[in-house]
CSV table of C-alpha atoms in Angstrom, one decimal:
chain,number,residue,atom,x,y,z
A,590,UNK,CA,-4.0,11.8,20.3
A,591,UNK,CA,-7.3,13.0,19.0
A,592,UNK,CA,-5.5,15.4,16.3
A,593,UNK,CA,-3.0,12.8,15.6
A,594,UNK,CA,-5.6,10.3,14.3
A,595,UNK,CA,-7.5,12.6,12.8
A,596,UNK,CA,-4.5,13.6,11.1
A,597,UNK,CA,-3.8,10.0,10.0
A,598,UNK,CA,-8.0,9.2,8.5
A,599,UNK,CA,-7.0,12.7,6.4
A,600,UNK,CA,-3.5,10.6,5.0
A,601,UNK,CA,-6.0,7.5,4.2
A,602,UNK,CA,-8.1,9.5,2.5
A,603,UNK,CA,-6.6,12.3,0.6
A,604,UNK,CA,-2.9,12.9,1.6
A,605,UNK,CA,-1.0,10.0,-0.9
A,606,UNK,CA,2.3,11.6,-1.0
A,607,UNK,CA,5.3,9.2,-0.1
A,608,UNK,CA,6.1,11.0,2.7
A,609,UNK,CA,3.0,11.0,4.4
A,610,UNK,CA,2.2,7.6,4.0
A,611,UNK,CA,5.4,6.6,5.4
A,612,UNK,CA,4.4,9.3,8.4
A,613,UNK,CA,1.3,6.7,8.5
A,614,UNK,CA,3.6,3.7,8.2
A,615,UNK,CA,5.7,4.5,11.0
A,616,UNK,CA,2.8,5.4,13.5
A,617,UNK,CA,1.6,1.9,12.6
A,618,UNK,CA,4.4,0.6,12.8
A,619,UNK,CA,4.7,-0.9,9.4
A,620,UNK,CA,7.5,-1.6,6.7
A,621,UNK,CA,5.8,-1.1,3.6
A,622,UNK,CA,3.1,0.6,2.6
A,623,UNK,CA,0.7,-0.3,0.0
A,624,UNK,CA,-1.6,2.0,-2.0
A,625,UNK,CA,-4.1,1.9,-4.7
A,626,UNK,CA,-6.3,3.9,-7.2
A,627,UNK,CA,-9.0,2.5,-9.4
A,628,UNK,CA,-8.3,4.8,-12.8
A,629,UNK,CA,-11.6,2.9,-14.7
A,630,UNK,CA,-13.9,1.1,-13.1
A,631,UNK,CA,-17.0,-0.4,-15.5
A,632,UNK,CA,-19.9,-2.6,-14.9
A,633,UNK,CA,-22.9,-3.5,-16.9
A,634,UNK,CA,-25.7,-6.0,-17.3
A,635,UNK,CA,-26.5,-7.1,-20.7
A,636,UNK,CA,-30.4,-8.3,-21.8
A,637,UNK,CA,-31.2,-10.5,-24.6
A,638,UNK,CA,-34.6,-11.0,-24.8
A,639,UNK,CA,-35.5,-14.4,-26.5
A,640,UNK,CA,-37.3,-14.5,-30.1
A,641,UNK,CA,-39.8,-16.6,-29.4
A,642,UNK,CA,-40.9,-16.7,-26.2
A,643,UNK,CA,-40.9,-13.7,-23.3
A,644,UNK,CA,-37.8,-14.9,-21.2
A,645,UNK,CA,-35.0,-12.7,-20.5
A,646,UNK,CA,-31.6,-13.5,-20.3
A,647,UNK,CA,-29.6,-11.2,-18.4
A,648,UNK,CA,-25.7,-11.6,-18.5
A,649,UNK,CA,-22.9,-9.4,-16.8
A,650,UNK,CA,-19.5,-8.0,-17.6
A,651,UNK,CA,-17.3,-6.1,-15.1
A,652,UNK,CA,-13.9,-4.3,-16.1
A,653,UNK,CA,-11.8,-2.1,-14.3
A,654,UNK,CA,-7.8,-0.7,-14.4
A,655,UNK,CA,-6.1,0.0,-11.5
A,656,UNK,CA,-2.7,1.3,-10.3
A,657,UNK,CA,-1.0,0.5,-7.0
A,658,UNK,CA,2.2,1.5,-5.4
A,659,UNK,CA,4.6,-0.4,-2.6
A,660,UNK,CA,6.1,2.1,-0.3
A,661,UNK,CA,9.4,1.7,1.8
A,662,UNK,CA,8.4,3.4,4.9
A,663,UNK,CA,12.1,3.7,6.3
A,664,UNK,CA,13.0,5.6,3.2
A,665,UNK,CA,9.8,6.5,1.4
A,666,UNK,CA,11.1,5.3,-1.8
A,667,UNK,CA,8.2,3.1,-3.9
A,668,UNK,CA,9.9,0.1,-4.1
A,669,UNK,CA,7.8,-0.4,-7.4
A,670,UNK,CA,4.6,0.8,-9.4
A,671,UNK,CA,2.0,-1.3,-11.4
A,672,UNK,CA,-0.8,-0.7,-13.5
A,673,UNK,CA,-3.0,-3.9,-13.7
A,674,UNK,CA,-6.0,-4.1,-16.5
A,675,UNK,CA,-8.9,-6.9,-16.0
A,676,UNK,CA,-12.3,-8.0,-17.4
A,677,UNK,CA,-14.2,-10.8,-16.8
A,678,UNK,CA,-18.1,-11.7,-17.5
A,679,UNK,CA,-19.0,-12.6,-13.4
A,680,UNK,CA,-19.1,-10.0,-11.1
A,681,UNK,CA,-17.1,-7.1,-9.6
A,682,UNK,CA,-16.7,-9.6,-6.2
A,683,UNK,CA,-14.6,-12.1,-8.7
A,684,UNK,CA,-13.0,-9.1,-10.6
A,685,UNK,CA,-11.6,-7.7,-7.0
A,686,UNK,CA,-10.7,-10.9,-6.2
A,687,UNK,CA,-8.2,-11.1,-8.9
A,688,UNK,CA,-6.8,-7.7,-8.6
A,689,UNK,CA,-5.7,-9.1,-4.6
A,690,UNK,CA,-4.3,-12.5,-6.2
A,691,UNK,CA,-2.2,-10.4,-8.5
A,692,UNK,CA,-1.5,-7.6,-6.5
A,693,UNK,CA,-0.4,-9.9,-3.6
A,694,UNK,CA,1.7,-12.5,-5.5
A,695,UNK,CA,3.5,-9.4,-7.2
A,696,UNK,CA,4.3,-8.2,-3.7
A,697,UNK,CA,5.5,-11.4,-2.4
A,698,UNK,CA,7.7,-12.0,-5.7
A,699,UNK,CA,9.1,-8.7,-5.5
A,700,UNK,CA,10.4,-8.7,-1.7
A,701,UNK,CA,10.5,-12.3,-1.0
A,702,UNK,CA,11.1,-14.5,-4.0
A,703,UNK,CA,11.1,-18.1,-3.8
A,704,UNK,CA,14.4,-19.8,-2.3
A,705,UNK,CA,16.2,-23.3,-2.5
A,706,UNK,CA,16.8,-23.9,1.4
A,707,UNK,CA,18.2,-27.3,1.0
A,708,UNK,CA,19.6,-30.3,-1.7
A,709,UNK,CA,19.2,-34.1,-1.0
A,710,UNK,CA,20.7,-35.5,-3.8
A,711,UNK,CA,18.3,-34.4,-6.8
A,712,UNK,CA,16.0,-33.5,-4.5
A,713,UNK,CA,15.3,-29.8,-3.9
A,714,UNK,CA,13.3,-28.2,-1.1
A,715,UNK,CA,11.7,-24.9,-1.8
A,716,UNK,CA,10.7,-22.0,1.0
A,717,UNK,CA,7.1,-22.1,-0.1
A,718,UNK,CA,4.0,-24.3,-0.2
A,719,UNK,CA,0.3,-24.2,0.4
A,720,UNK,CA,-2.1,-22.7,-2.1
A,721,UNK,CA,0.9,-20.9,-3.8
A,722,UNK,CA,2.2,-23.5,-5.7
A,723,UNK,CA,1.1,-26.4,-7.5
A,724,UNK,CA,2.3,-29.8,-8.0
A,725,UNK,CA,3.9,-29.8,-11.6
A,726,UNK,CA,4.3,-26.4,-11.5
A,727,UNK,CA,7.8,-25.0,-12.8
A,728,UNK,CA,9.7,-21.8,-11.8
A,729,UNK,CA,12.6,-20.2,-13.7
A,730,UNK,CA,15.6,-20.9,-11.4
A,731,UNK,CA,17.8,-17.4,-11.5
A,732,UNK,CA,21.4,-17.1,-9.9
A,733,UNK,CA,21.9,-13.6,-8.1
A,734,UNK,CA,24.7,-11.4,-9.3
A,735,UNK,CA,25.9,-7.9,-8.5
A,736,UNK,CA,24.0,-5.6,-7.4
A,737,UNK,CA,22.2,-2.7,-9.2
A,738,UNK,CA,22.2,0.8,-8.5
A,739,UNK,CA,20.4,4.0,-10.3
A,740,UNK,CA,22.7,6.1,-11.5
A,741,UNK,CA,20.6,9.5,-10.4
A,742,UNK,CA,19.6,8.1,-7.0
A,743,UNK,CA,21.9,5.9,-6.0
A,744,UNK,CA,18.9,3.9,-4.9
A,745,UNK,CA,19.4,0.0,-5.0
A,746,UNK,CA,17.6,-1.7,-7.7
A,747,UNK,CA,18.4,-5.0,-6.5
A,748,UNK,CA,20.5,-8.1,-7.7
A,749,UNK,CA,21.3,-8.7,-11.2
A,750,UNK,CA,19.6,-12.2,-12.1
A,751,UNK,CA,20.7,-14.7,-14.3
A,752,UNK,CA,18.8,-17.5,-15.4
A,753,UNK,CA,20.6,-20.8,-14.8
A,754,UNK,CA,17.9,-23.8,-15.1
A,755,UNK,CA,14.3,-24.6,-14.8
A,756,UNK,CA,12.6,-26.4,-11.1
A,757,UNK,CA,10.0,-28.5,-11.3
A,758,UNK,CA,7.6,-29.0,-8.2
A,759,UNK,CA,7.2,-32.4,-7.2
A,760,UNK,CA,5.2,-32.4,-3.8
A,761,UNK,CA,3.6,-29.8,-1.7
A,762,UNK,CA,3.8,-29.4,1.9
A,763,UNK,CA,1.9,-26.5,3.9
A,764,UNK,CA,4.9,-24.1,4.8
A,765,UNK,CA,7.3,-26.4,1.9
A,766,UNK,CA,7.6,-27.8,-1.5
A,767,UNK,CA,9.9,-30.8,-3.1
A,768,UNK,CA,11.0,-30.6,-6.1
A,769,UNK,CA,13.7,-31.3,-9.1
A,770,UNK,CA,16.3,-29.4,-11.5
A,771,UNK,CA,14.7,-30.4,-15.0
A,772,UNK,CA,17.1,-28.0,-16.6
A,773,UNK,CA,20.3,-26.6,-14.9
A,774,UNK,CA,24.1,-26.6,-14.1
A,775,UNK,CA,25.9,-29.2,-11.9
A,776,UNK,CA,26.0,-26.2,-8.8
A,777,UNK,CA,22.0,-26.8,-8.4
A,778,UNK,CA,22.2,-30.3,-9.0
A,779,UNK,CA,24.6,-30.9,-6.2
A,780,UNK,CA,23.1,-28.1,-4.3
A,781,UNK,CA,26.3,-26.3,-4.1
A,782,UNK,CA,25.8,-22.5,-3.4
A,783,UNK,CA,22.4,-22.7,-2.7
A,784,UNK,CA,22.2,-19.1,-1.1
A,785,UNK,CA,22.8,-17.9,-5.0
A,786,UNK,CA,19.6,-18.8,-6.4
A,787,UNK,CA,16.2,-17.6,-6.6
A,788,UNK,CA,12.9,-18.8,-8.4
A,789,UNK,CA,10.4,-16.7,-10.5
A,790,UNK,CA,7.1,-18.3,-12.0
A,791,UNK,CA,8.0,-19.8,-15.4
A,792,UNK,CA,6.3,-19.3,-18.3
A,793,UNK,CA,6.0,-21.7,-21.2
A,794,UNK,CA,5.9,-20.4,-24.4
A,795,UNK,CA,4.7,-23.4,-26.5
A,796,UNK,CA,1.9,-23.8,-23.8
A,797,UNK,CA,0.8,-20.3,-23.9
A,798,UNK,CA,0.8,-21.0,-28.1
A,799,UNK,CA,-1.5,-23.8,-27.6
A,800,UNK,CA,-3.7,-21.9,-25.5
A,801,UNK,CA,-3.7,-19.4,-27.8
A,802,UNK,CA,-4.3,-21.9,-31.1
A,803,UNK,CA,-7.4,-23.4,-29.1
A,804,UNK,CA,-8.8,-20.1,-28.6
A,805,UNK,CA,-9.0,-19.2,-32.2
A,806,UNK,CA,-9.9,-22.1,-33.2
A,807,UNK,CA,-13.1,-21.8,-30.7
A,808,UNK,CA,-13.4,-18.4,-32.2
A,809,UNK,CA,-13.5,-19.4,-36.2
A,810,UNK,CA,-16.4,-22.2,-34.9
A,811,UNK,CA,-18.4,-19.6,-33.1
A,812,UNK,CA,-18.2,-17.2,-36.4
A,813,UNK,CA,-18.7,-20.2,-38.2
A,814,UNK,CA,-22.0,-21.4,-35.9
A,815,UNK,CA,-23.2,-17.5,-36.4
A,816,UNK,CA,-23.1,-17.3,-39.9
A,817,UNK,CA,-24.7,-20.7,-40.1
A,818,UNK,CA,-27.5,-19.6,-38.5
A,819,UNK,CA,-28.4,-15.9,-39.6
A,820,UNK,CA,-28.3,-17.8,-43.1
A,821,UNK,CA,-31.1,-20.2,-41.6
A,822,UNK,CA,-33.2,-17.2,-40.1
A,823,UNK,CA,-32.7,-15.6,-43.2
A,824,UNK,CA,-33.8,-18.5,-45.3
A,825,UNK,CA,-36.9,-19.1,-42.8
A,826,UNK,CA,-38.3,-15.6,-43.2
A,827,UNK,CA,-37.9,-15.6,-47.2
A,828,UNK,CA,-40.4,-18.8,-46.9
A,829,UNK,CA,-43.0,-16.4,-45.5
C-alpha cells in the first residue's frame, strides 16, 4: 500500500499522461478526471507617486493563461480541452476565482446540460437553480439529433443540436427554476417531447454591442480627460 500511494503522489505530480490519470481515477474511484497547467502566470504592483505631495498609490494587475483537460477514466479519452486567458486589476485570489467559475460551469455544460423536466401550460421547469441561474436570464433552447461520431476514432462526439427557441427564467428555486418559451415551436410550448431538448447559456448580440459601445465611449472620454489635462500642465509650467 505504501508503494501504491507513493506511486499515485508521483501521477499528481509528474505522470499526466491519460492513462495514468485514469490508473489514479480508478484507485479513487472517480469518473472523470480533471487536470490543469498554468502556461503564463503574471503579477505586478504598479506605483504612482503623486506630483505634489509624498503619497503613493500603489495599484495591482494579475494575469495568467491556463489549460485544463477532462479525462474519461473508464476510457481515458479527454472528453474535451480548453485554454482559458484572464486579467483583472485585483488580485491573483479573485483571478483564481474566475478560472474555477469558468472551468466548473464548462464542465457542468459539457456533461450535464441544462434540461426541461416538466410543462404546465406555458410554464416550463428547468433541472437547475441556485446561484447558477438568474432570474431574467435566457438560455438557447437546442433540440438533440443524431448522434456524432469521429471518423478516425470512432469515438462519440455527442448529439447533433439544433437550436429550436429561446427560454427565459422566470423564478428560481434552490435545486429548480420556472420559466417561459419567448421564442420557439408549438413541441416546447405544449411540452411535447420534452426529453429532446437541452439549454445552453444565450448570448445576446445587441447587448453585448451596447456593452461594447459604452465602453468606447468611456474610453474616447478618458483620452479626452488626458489630453485636457497634459494641455493644462503644459500651459501651467510655460507661466513659470
Amino acid at each position: 500500500l505504501e508503494q501504491q500511494s507513493q506511486e499515485l503522489d508521483f501521477i499528481k505530480i509528474g505522470g499526466t499522461s491519460n492513462n495514468e490519470m485514469a490508473k489514479l481515477g480508478n484507485r479513487l474511484g472517480a469518473d472523470y478526471i480533471i487536470t490543469g497547467t498554468y502556461e503564463k502566470v503574471k503579477f505586478e504592483q504598479i506605483k504612482k507617486k503623486s506630483r505634489v505631495s509624498d503619497k503613493v498609490k500603489i495599484s495591482t494587475k494579475a494575469s495568467a493563461e491556463v489549460t485544463f483537460r477532462l479525462i474519461d477514466v473508464a476510457t481515458t479519452i479527454v472528453k474535451f480541452a480548453k485554454t482559458y486567458k484572464q486579467e483583472n486589476n485585483n488580485s491573483v485570489e479573485t483571478l483564481a476565482k474566475d478560472f474555477a467559475k469558468y472551468v466548473s460551469d464548462n464542465i457542468v455544460e459539457t456533461l450535464y446540460p441544462i434540461r426541461i423536466l416538466s410543462s404546465t401550460g406555458s410554464d416550463l421547469i428547468i433541472g437547475q437553480g441556485g446561484d447558477s441561474v438568474k432570474k431574467g436570464q435566457k438560455f438557447a433552447v437546442y433540440q438533440l439529433g443524431r448522434e456524432l461520431k469521429d471518423p478516425y476514432t470512432r469515438e462519440s462526439l455527442g448529439r447533433e443540436e439544433i437550436k429550436v427557441g429561446l427560454f427565459q427564467v422566470s423564478e428560481v428555486k434552490p435545486k429548480f427554476s420556472h420559466g417561459n418559451i419567448i421564442e420557439g415551436n408549438s413541441d416546447l410550448k405544449s411540452g411535447l417531447g420534452l426529453y429532446r431538448y437541452i439549454l445552453r447559456p444565450y448570448k445576446d448580440n445587441k447587448m453585448e454591442e451596447l456593452k461594447q459601445q459604452q465602453q468606447q465611449k468611456k474610453k474616447k472620454a478618458h483620452e479626452n480627460n488626458t489630453k485636457k489635462i497634459e494641455r493644462l500642465r503644459n500651459e501651467s509650467e510655460s507661466d513659470w
